[in-house]
Amino acid sequence: MKATEKKTSMAPAKTGTRTSAKAAKARGTNTPRIADSDNWDQRLGFLMHDVSRLRRTVFDDFVKPLGVTRSQWWVLAHLSRHDGMIQSDLANILELGKAALGGLIDRLESSGLVERRADEIDRRAKRVYLSSMGTHLIAEMRVKSHELSERMLQGLDLPSRKLLADMLAQVKHNLLVIRDEMGVLEQGEGEDE
């Protein structure tokens, strides 16, 4: 019987729900195995990457009349949600080097869009805040973002949009769990050596 279970778990799942459910049960999971011929990982990965890249590129064109670059609007967008972040924390979230972010903040500050202030507890740390001009620019960017979203989601009714958002949120959650698990594994590997 174990040999049968092994064959079942190694064999590609058929497209029928019944067969997929049996294969999942044999593997001890509730998730049906997707046939290799469907190649979901590759298709989904490419599709998500392409959609993300295209959205950024199109949004760049949408905000170009506002005089802001992709790097700048990315920093401003994060500050609009977490105003007053410590500069080094912002660099970590944006996955930028501290020097690269420092130059970017310098340009945003000289444009009057952000201002740096010393942290009240640690005077060496700098917090970055949106200026009133930066807040006004964010409002304009939100209008452009809404316009782009409406055009991008054309043909999807409200329930479909909510479902899409929920599904992407679930995928993001799963990826964060995987990332955190891998981080724990990487930290654990170094402890035994």
Short mmCIF file of C-alpha atoms in Angstrom, two decimals:
data_model
loop_
_atom_site.label_atom_id
_atom_site.label_comp_id
_atom_site.label_asym_id
_atom_site.label_seq_id
_atom_site.Cartn_x
_atom_site.Cartn_y
_atom_site.Cartn_z
CA MET A 1 0.00 0.00 0.00
CA LYS A 2 2.87 2.36 0.71
CA ALA A 3 4.21 1.80 -2.78
CA THR A 4 0.81 2.77 -4.15
CA GLU A 5 0.76 5.92 -2.04
CA LYS A 6 4.24 6.78 -3.23
CA LYS A 7 3.22 6.34 -6.87
CA THR A 8 0.11 8.44 -6.31
CA SER A 9 2.05 11.28 -4.72
CA MET A 10 4.72 11.24 -7.42
CA ALA A 11 2.32 11.06 -10.37
CA PRO A 12 1.13 14.32 -11.89
CA ALA A 13 -2.35 15.24 -10.77
CA LYS A 14 -5.06 14.94 -13.35
CA THR A 15 -7.19 17.94 -14.14
CA GLY A 16 -10.31 16.50 -12.49
CA THR A 17 -11.09 17.73 -8.98
CA ARG A 18 -11.59 14.21 -7.69
CA THR A 19 -8.13 13.03 -8.80
CA SER A 20 -6.46 16.22 -7.55
CA ALA A 21 -8.13 15.83 -4.16
CA LYS A 22 -6.96 12.18 -3.95
CA ALA A 23 -3.39 13.21 -4.78
CA ALA A 24 -3.50 15.95 -2.15
CA LYS A 25 -4.83 13.51 0.44
CA ALA A 26 -2.06 11.05 -0.38
CA ARG A 27 0.51 13.79 0.20
CA GLY A 28 -1.14 14.72 3.48
CA THR A 29 -2.17 18.21 2.38
CA ASN A 30 -5.46 19.88 1.58
CA THR A 31 -4.02 21.62 -1.46
CA PRO A 32 -4.41 19.80 -4.79
CA ARG A 33 -1.18 19.28 -6.73
CA ILE A 34 -1.10 21.18 -9.99
CA ALA A 35 0.02 19.16 -12.99
CA ASP A 36 3.50 19.95 -14.23
CA SER A 37 1.98 20.59 -17.65
CA ASP A 38 0.07 23.54 -16.18
CA ASN A 39 3.34 25.05 -14.89
CA TRP A 40 1.55 27.48 -12.56
CA ASP A 41 4.68 28.64 -10.83
CA GLN A 42 6.24 29.88 -14.03
CA ARG A 43 3.05 31.35 -15.49
CA LEU A 44 1.92 33.01 -12.28
CA GLY A 45 5.39 34.31 -11.47
CA PHE A 46 5.81 35.85 -14.91
CA LEU A 47 2.29 37.24 -14.94
CA MET A 48 2.66 38.88 -11.52
CA HIS A 49 6.04 40.29 -12.48
CA ASP A 50 4.77 41.63 -15.81
CA VAL A 51 1.67 43.21 -14.27
CA SER A 52 3.75 44.86 -11.54
CA ARG A 53 6.38 46.11 -13.98
CA LEU A 54 3.78 47.42 -16.44
CA ARG A 55 1.86 49.19 -13.69
CA ARG A 56 5.02 50.93 -12.46
CA THR A 57 5.97 51.94 -16.00
CA VAL A 58 2.51 53.30 -16.81
CA PHE A 59 2.30 55.06 -13.44
CA ASP A 60 5.66 56.69 -14.18
CA ASP A 61 4.07 58.20 -17.29
CA PHE A 62 0.96 59.23 -15.33
CA VAL A 63 2.97 61.17 -12.72
CA LYS A 64 5.63 62.55 -15.08
CA PRO A 65 3.68 65.85 -15.44
CA LEU A 66 3.99 66.23 -11.64
CA GLY A 67 7.79 66.29 -11.98
CA VAL A 68 8.50 63.24 -9.82
CA THR A 69 10.60 60.18 -10.66
CA ARG A 70 9.78 56.56 -9.81
CA SER A 71 12.29 56.53 -6.95
CA GLN A 72 10.86 59.75 -5.57
CA TRP A 73 7.21 58.70 -5.76
CA TRP A 74 8.09 55.38 -4.13
CA VAL A 75 9.66 57.19 -1.15
CA LEU A 76 6.79 59.69 -0.97
CA ALA A 77 4.20 56.91 -1.13
CA HIS A 78 5.82 55.12 1.82
CA LEU A 79 6.03 58.34 3.80
CA SER A 80 2.36 59.04 3.10
CA ARG A 81 1.56 55.83 5.01
CA HIS A 82 4.32 56.09 7.64
CA ASP A 83 5.27 59.75 7.94
CA GLY A 84 8.20 60.48 10.21
CA MET A 85 10.07 57.23 9.63
CA ILE A 86 13.68 56.96 10.69
CA GLN A 87 15.75 57.26 7.52
CA SER A 88 17.59 53.93 8.02
CA ASP A 89 14.26 52.11 8.58
CA LEU A 90 12.92 53.63 5.38
CA ALA A 91 16.04 52.41 3.54
CA ASN A 92 15.43 48.88 4.83
CA ILE A 93 11.76 48.87 3.82
CA LEU A 94 12.56 50.18 0.35
CA GLU A 95 15.51 47.77 0.11
CA LEU A 96 17.87 50.62 -0.72
CA GLY A 97 21.32 51.31 0.61
CA LYS A 98 21.50 54.07 3.20
CA ALA A 99 23.70 56.19 0.92
CA ALA A 100 21.35 55.77 -2.06
CA LEU A 101 18.34 56.74 0.02
CA GLY A 102 20.30 59.61 1.55
CA GLY A 103 20.91 61.12 -1.90
CA LEU A 104 17.27 60.65 -2.81
CA ILE A 105 16.12 62.32 0.41
CA ASP A 106 18.59 65.16 -0.27
CA ARG A 107 16.92 65.80 -3.65
CA LEU A 108 13.41 65.54 -2.19
CA GLU A 109 14.39 67.91 0.61
CA SER A 110 15.93 70.46 -1.78
CA SER A 111 12.68 70.27 -3.80
CA GLY A 112 10.74 71.11 -0.66
CA LEU A 113 8.82 67.81 -0.62
CA VAL A 114 10.25 66.34 2.60
CA GLU A 115 12.10 67.54 5.65
CA ARG A 116 14.48 65.78 7.99
CA ARG A 117 14.27 66.21 11.72
CA ALA A 118 16.36 64.75 14.51
CA ASP A 119 14.72 61.95 16.47
CA GLU A 120 13.60 63.11 19.92
CA ILE A 121 15.22 60.14 21.67
CA ASP A 122 18.29 59.50 19.52
CA ARG A 123 19.60 62.78 18.08
CA ARG A 124 21.88 60.87 15.68
CA ALA A 125 18.85 59.31 13.95
CA LYS A 126 17.03 61.39 11.36
CA ARG A 127 13.30 61.14 10.79
CA VAL A 128 11.83 62.00 7.40
CA TYR A 129 8.52 63.86 7.15
CA LEU A 130 6.42 65.00 4.24
CA SER A 131 6.30 68.77 3.93
CA SER A 132 3.01 70.53 3.13
CA MET A 133 4.17 70.63 -0.49
CA GLY A 134 4.89 66.88 -0.34
CA THR A 135 1.45 66.23 1.16
CA HIS A 136 -0.13 68.22 -1.67
CA LEU A 137 1.87 66.20 -4.24
CA ILE A 138 0.71 62.94 -2.62
CA ALA A 139 -2.91 64.10 -3.02
CA GLU A 140 -2.28 64.71 -6.73
CA MET A 141 -0.55 61.32 -7.05
CA ARG A 142 -3.56 59.62 -5.43
CA VAL A 143 -5.86 61.16 -8.05
CA LYS A 144 -3.54 59.85 -10.79
CA SER A 145 -3.32 56.44 -9.10
CA HIS A 146 -7.13 56.21 -8.85
CA GLU A 147 -7.48 57.15 -12.51
CA LEU A 148 -4.93 54.49 -13.48
CA SER A 149 -6.60 51.87 -11.28
CA GLU A 150 -9.98 52.51 -12.85
CA ARG A 151 -8.52 52.12 -16.32
CA MET A 152 -6.45 49.11 -15.31
CA LEU A 153 -9.44 47.30 -13.75
CA GLN A 154 -11.82 48.15 -16.58
CA GLY A 155 -14.14 45.20 -17.23
CA LEU A 156 -13.98 43.93 -13.63
CA ASP A 157 -17.06 44.53 -11.50
CA LEU A 158 -16.77 45.41 -7.80
CA PRO A 159 -17.05 41.82 -6.49
CA SER A 160 -14.34 40.72 -8.95
CA ARG A 161 -12.09 43.59 -7.84
CA LYS A 162 -12.54 42.65 -4.19
CA LEU A 163 -11.85 39.00 -4.97
CA LEU A 164 -8.71 39.92 -6.89
CA ALA A 165 -7.49 42.08 -3.99
CA ASP A 166 -8.26 39.32 -1.47
CA MET A 167 -6.45 36.72 -3.57
CA LEU A 168 -3.38 38.91 -4.03
CA ALA A 169 -3.38 39.68 -0.29
CA GLN A 170 -3.40 35.93 0.41
CA VAL A 171 -0.51 35.35 -2.03
CA LYS A 172 1.42 38.20 -0.35
CA HIS A 173 0.74 36.71 3.09
CA ASN A 174 1.94 33.28 1.93
CA LEU A 175 5.11 34.77 0.46
CA LEU A 176 5.82 36.66 3.71
CA VAL A 177 5.42 33.41 5.68
CA ILE A 178 7.80 31.62 3.29
CA ARG A 179 10.30 34.49 3.53
CA ASP A 180 10.16 34.44 7.33
CA GLU A 181 10.53 30.65 7.44
CA MET A 182 13.56 30.85 5.15
CA GLY A 183 15.06 33.57 7.35
CA VAL A 184 14.65 31.34 10.39
CA LEU A 185 16.23 28.42 8.53
CA GLU A 186 19.18 30.57 7.41
CA GLN A 187 19.72 31.85 10.95
CA GLY A 188 19.42 28.32 12.36
CA GLU A 189 21.99 26.93 9.91
CA GLY A 190 24.67 29.32 11.16
CA GLU A 191 24.13 28.37 14.81
CA ASP A 192 25.16 24.73 14.35
CA GLU A 193 28.46 25.53 12.66
#
